[in-house]
GROMACS .gro file of C-alpha atoms in nm:
model
  183
    1UNK     CA    1  13.116   9.260   1.134
    2UNK     CA    2  12.853   9.361   0.880
    3UNK     CA    3  12.731   9.002   0.862
    4UNK     CA    4  12.672   8.984   1.238
    5UNK     CA    5  12.495   9.321   1.227
    6UNK     CA    6  12.271   9.196   0.945
    7UNK     CA    7  12.188   8.881   1.142
    8UNK     CA    8  12.088   9.093   1.443
    9UNK     CA    9  11.884   9.328   1.225
   10UNK     CA   10  11.708   9.034   1.062
   11UNK     CA   11  11.606   8.904   1.404
   12UNK     CA   12  11.464   9.249   1.486
   13UNK     CA   13  11.253   9.235   1.167
   14UNK     CA   14  11.029   8.989   1.352
   15UNK     CA   15  10.907   9.269   1.582
   16UNK     CA   16  10.703   9.419   1.299
   17UNK     CA   17  10.346   9.298   1.250
   18UNK     CA   18  10.388   9.363   0.876
   19UNK     CA   19  10.695   9.142   0.866
   20UNK     CA   20  10.523   8.866   1.063
   21UNK     CA   21  10.222   8.881   0.833
   22UNK     CA   22  10.428   8.863   0.517
   23UNK     CA   23  10.638   8.582   0.667
   24UNK     CA   24  10.315   8.392   0.739
   25UNK     CA   25  10.198   8.441   0.380
   26UNK     CA   26  10.536   8.321   0.249
   27UNK     CA   27  10.518   8.024   0.487
   28UNK     CA   28  10.175   7.932   0.351
   29UNK     CA   29  10.305   7.965  -0.005
   30UNK     CA   30  10.603   7.746   0.086
   31UNK     CA   31  10.368   7.478   0.223
   32UNK     CA   32  10.146   7.487  -0.087
   33UNK     CA   33  10.447   7.468  -0.320
   34UNK     CA   34  10.574   7.177  -0.108
   35UNK     CA   35  10.277   6.973  -0.230
   36UNK     CA   36  10.353   7.046  -0.595
   37UNK     CA   37  10.644   6.835  -0.711
   38UNK     CA   38  10.764   6.603  -0.982
   39UNK     CA   39  10.933   6.276  -0.895
   40UNK     CA   40  10.940   6.050  -0.591
   41UNK     CA   41  11.058   6.080  -0.233
   42UNK     CA   42  11.430   6.061  -0.309
   43UNK     CA   43  11.438   6.262  -0.634
   44UNK     CA   44  11.191   6.548  -0.625
   45UNK     CA   45  11.177   6.863  -0.829
   46UNK     CA   46  10.990   7.130  -0.637
   47UNK     CA   47  10.988   7.507  -0.613
   48UNK     CA   48  10.907   7.523  -0.242
   49UNK     CA   49  11.240   7.696  -0.160
   50UNK     CA   50  11.138   8.005  -0.361
   51UNK     CA   51  10.922   8.162  -0.085
   52UNK     CA   52  11.203   8.091   0.162
   53UNK     CA   53  11.450   8.269  -0.068
   54UNK     CA   54  11.211   8.565  -0.096
   55UNK     CA   55  11.165   8.580   0.282
   56UNK     CA   56  11.543   8.573   0.328
   57UNK     CA   57  11.587   8.850   0.074
   58UNK     CA   58  11.331   9.077   0.239
   59UNK     CA   59  11.377   8.996   0.609
   60UNK     CA   60  11.716   8.826   0.641
   61UNK     CA   61  11.862   8.497   0.757
   62UNK     CA   62  11.671   8.453   1.085
   63UNK     CA   63  11.314   8.488   0.947
   64UNK     CA   64  11.427   8.292   0.638
   65UNK     CA   65  11.547   8.005   0.856
   66UNK     CA   66  11.224   8.010   1.058
   67UNK     CA   67  11.005   8.004   0.746
   68UNK     CA   68  11.219   7.725   0.596
   69UNK     CA   69  11.205   7.505   0.906
   70UNK     CA   70  10.838   7.567   0.982
   71UNK     CA   71  10.753   7.511   0.616
   72UNK     CA   72  10.901   7.162   0.631
   73UNK     CA   73  10.724   7.078   0.959
   74UNK     CA   74  10.384   7.218   0.854
   75UNK     CA   75  10.405   7.038   0.519
   76UNK     CA   76  10.463   6.709   0.703
   77UNK     CA   77  10.173   6.780   0.940
   78UNK     CA   78   9.929   6.865   0.660
   79UNK     CA   79  10.038   6.588   0.422
   80UNK     CA   80  10.259   6.327   0.591
   81UNK     CA   81  10.504   6.159   0.354
   82UNK     CA   82  10.698   5.982   0.627
   83UNK     CA   83  10.844   6.054   0.968
   84UNK     CA   84  10.999   6.388   1.054
   85UNK     CA   85  11.364   6.390   0.951
   86UNK     CA   86  11.543   6.646   1.164
   87UNK     CA   87  11.832   6.655   0.915
   88UNK     CA   88  11.601   6.761   0.632
   89UNK     CA   89  11.431   7.017   0.857
   90UNK     CA   90  11.775   7.154   0.950
   91UNK     CA   91  11.863   7.166   0.579
   92UNK     CA   92  11.544   7.365   0.507
   93UNK     CA   93  11.636   7.608   0.785
   94UNK     CA   94  11.983   7.645   0.640
   95UNK     CA   95  11.831   7.729   0.299
   96UNK     CA   96  11.674   8.039   0.457
   97UNK     CA   97  11.977   8.126   0.665
   98UNK     CA   98  12.239   8.092   0.390
   99UNK     CA   99  12.032   8.275   0.130
  100UNK     CA  100  11.967   8.550   0.385
  101UNK     CA  101  12.342   8.592   0.435
  102UNK     CA  102  12.385   8.649   0.061
  103UNK     CA  103  12.072   8.848  -0.023
  104UNK     CA  104  11.956   9.049   0.281
  105UNK     CA  105  12.018   9.426   0.259
  106UNK     CA  106  12.154   9.399  -0.096
  107UNK     CA  107  12.009   9.518  -0.425
  108UNK     CA  108  11.904   9.258  -0.680
  109UNK     CA  109  12.227   9.132  -0.828
  110UNK     CA  110  12.243   8.831  -1.058
  111UNK     CA  111  12.589   8.734  -0.928
  112UNK     CA  112  12.469   8.729  -0.563
  113UNK     CA  113  12.157   8.540  -0.667
  114UNK     CA  114  12.360   8.275  -0.852
  115UNK     CA  115  12.606   8.247  -0.562
  116UNK     CA  116  12.322   8.212  -0.313
  117UNK     CA  117  12.133   7.944  -0.508
  118UNK     CA  118  12.445   7.742  -0.591
  119UNK     CA  119  12.574   7.757  -0.231
  120UNK     CA  120  12.235   7.647  -0.099
  121UNK     CA  121  12.222   7.361  -0.351
  122UNK     CA  122  12.571   7.236  -0.265
  123UNK     CA  123  12.550   7.270   0.115
  124UNK     CA  124  12.183   7.202   0.184
  125UNK     CA  125  12.055   6.981  -0.095
  126UNK     CA  126  12.361   6.785  -0.201
  127UNK     CA  127  12.518   6.745   0.141
  128UNK     CA  128  12.283   6.780   0.438
  129UNK     CA  129  11.965   6.649   0.273
  130UNK     CA  130  12.145   6.367   0.091
  131UNK     CA  131  12.313   6.245   0.410
  132UNK     CA  132  11.982   6.272   0.598
  133UNK     CA  133  11.804   6.063   0.335
  134UNK     CA  134  12.085   5.807   0.332
  135UNK     CA  135  12.067   5.768   0.709
  136UNK     CA  136  11.687   5.764   0.725
  137UNK     CA  137  11.629   5.508   0.447
  138UNK     CA  138  11.955   5.311   0.493
  139UNK     CA  139  12.031   5.327   0.121
  140UNK     CA  140  12.293   5.074   0.015
  141UNK     CA  141  12.439   5.253  -0.290
  142UNK     CA  142  12.479   5.623  -0.206
  143UNK     CA  143  12.651   5.713  -0.536
  144UNK     CA  144  12.347   5.636  -0.749
  145UNK     CA  145  12.131   5.848  -0.521
  146UNK     CA  146  12.389   6.128  -0.518
  147UNK     CA  147  12.405   6.134  -0.900
  148UNK     CA  148  12.025   6.152  -0.914
  149UNK     CA  149  12.026   6.444  -0.673
  150UNK     CA  150  12.295   6.622  -0.878
  151UNK     CA  151  12.074   6.582  -1.186
  152UNK     CA  152  11.771   6.715  -0.996
  153UNK     CA  153  11.968   7.018  -0.876
  154UNK     CA  154  12.105   7.079  -1.224
  155UNK     CA  155  11.743   7.127  -1.334
  156UNK     CA  156  11.607   7.325  -1.038
  157UNK     CA  157  11.898   7.561  -0.962
  158UNK     CA  158  11.887   7.757  -1.292
  159UNK     CA  159  11.509   7.786  -1.265
  160UNK     CA  160  11.536   7.901  -0.902
  161UNK     CA  161  11.798   8.157  -1.002
  162UNK     CA  162  11.576   8.301  -1.276
  163UNK     CA  163  11.262   8.308  -1.060
  164UNK     CA  164  11.440   8.452  -0.756
  165UNK     CA  165  11.613   8.724  -0.955
  166UNK     CA  166  11.282   8.820  -1.120
  167UNK     CA  167  11.114   8.831  -0.776
  168UNK     CA  168  11.398   9.045  -0.635
  169UNK     CA  169  11.357   9.297  -0.916
  170UNK     CA  170  10.979   9.301  -0.868
  171UNK     CA  171  11.011   9.353  -0.492
  172UNK     CA  172  11.247   9.646  -0.548
  173UNK     CA  173  10.992   9.812  -0.777
  174UNK     CA  174  10.686   9.778  -0.556
  175UNK     CA  175  10.641   9.966  -0.232
  176UNK     CA  176  10.553   9.742   0.060
  177UNK     CA  177  10.425   9.933   0.367
  178UNK     CA  178  10.668   9.962   0.657
  179UNK     CA  179  10.925   9.726   0.506
  180UNK     CA  180  11.287   9.829   0.473
  181UNK     CA  181  11.357   9.667   0.138
  182UNK     CA  182  11.679   9.786  -0.025
  183UNK     CA  183  11.601  10.021  -0.314
   0.00000   0.00000   0.00000
């Protein structure tokens, strides 16, 4: 019941002009970080999910999903790297939604942060995104690609955990106007 209440409350966060403004800033940061990556199209190390995690922590799963999905679409509009893959866009939305379920309305907790980042990596990156790439590019040997994506996630997940937890602690210490951040 609490989860459904939190989802409803996160949708109501979008009524605030402060929330919309901060979501727009986090969206812009997500787009910029989407351009900064190491690797190719299939194996990429990027920190573009971090603003989505932060948005989910502050505003919940609904704004997090919106920022994640729009971030993917805007990044493709600004710097096209191929056609729009609806599976990858869905995966980016799920990054915001799942992390919002774990982090919204909770104090900074390393266990929740680890659980959130690992769950997002397993469901979104290793499953939804991998299947979407396999379908889009018709890759003949999926196991080699899957092992490469596991290696990529083994590098990025610990870094995302550390950065997200540091950002959560920082957000709890600063006072943002008219935002209901858990203290």
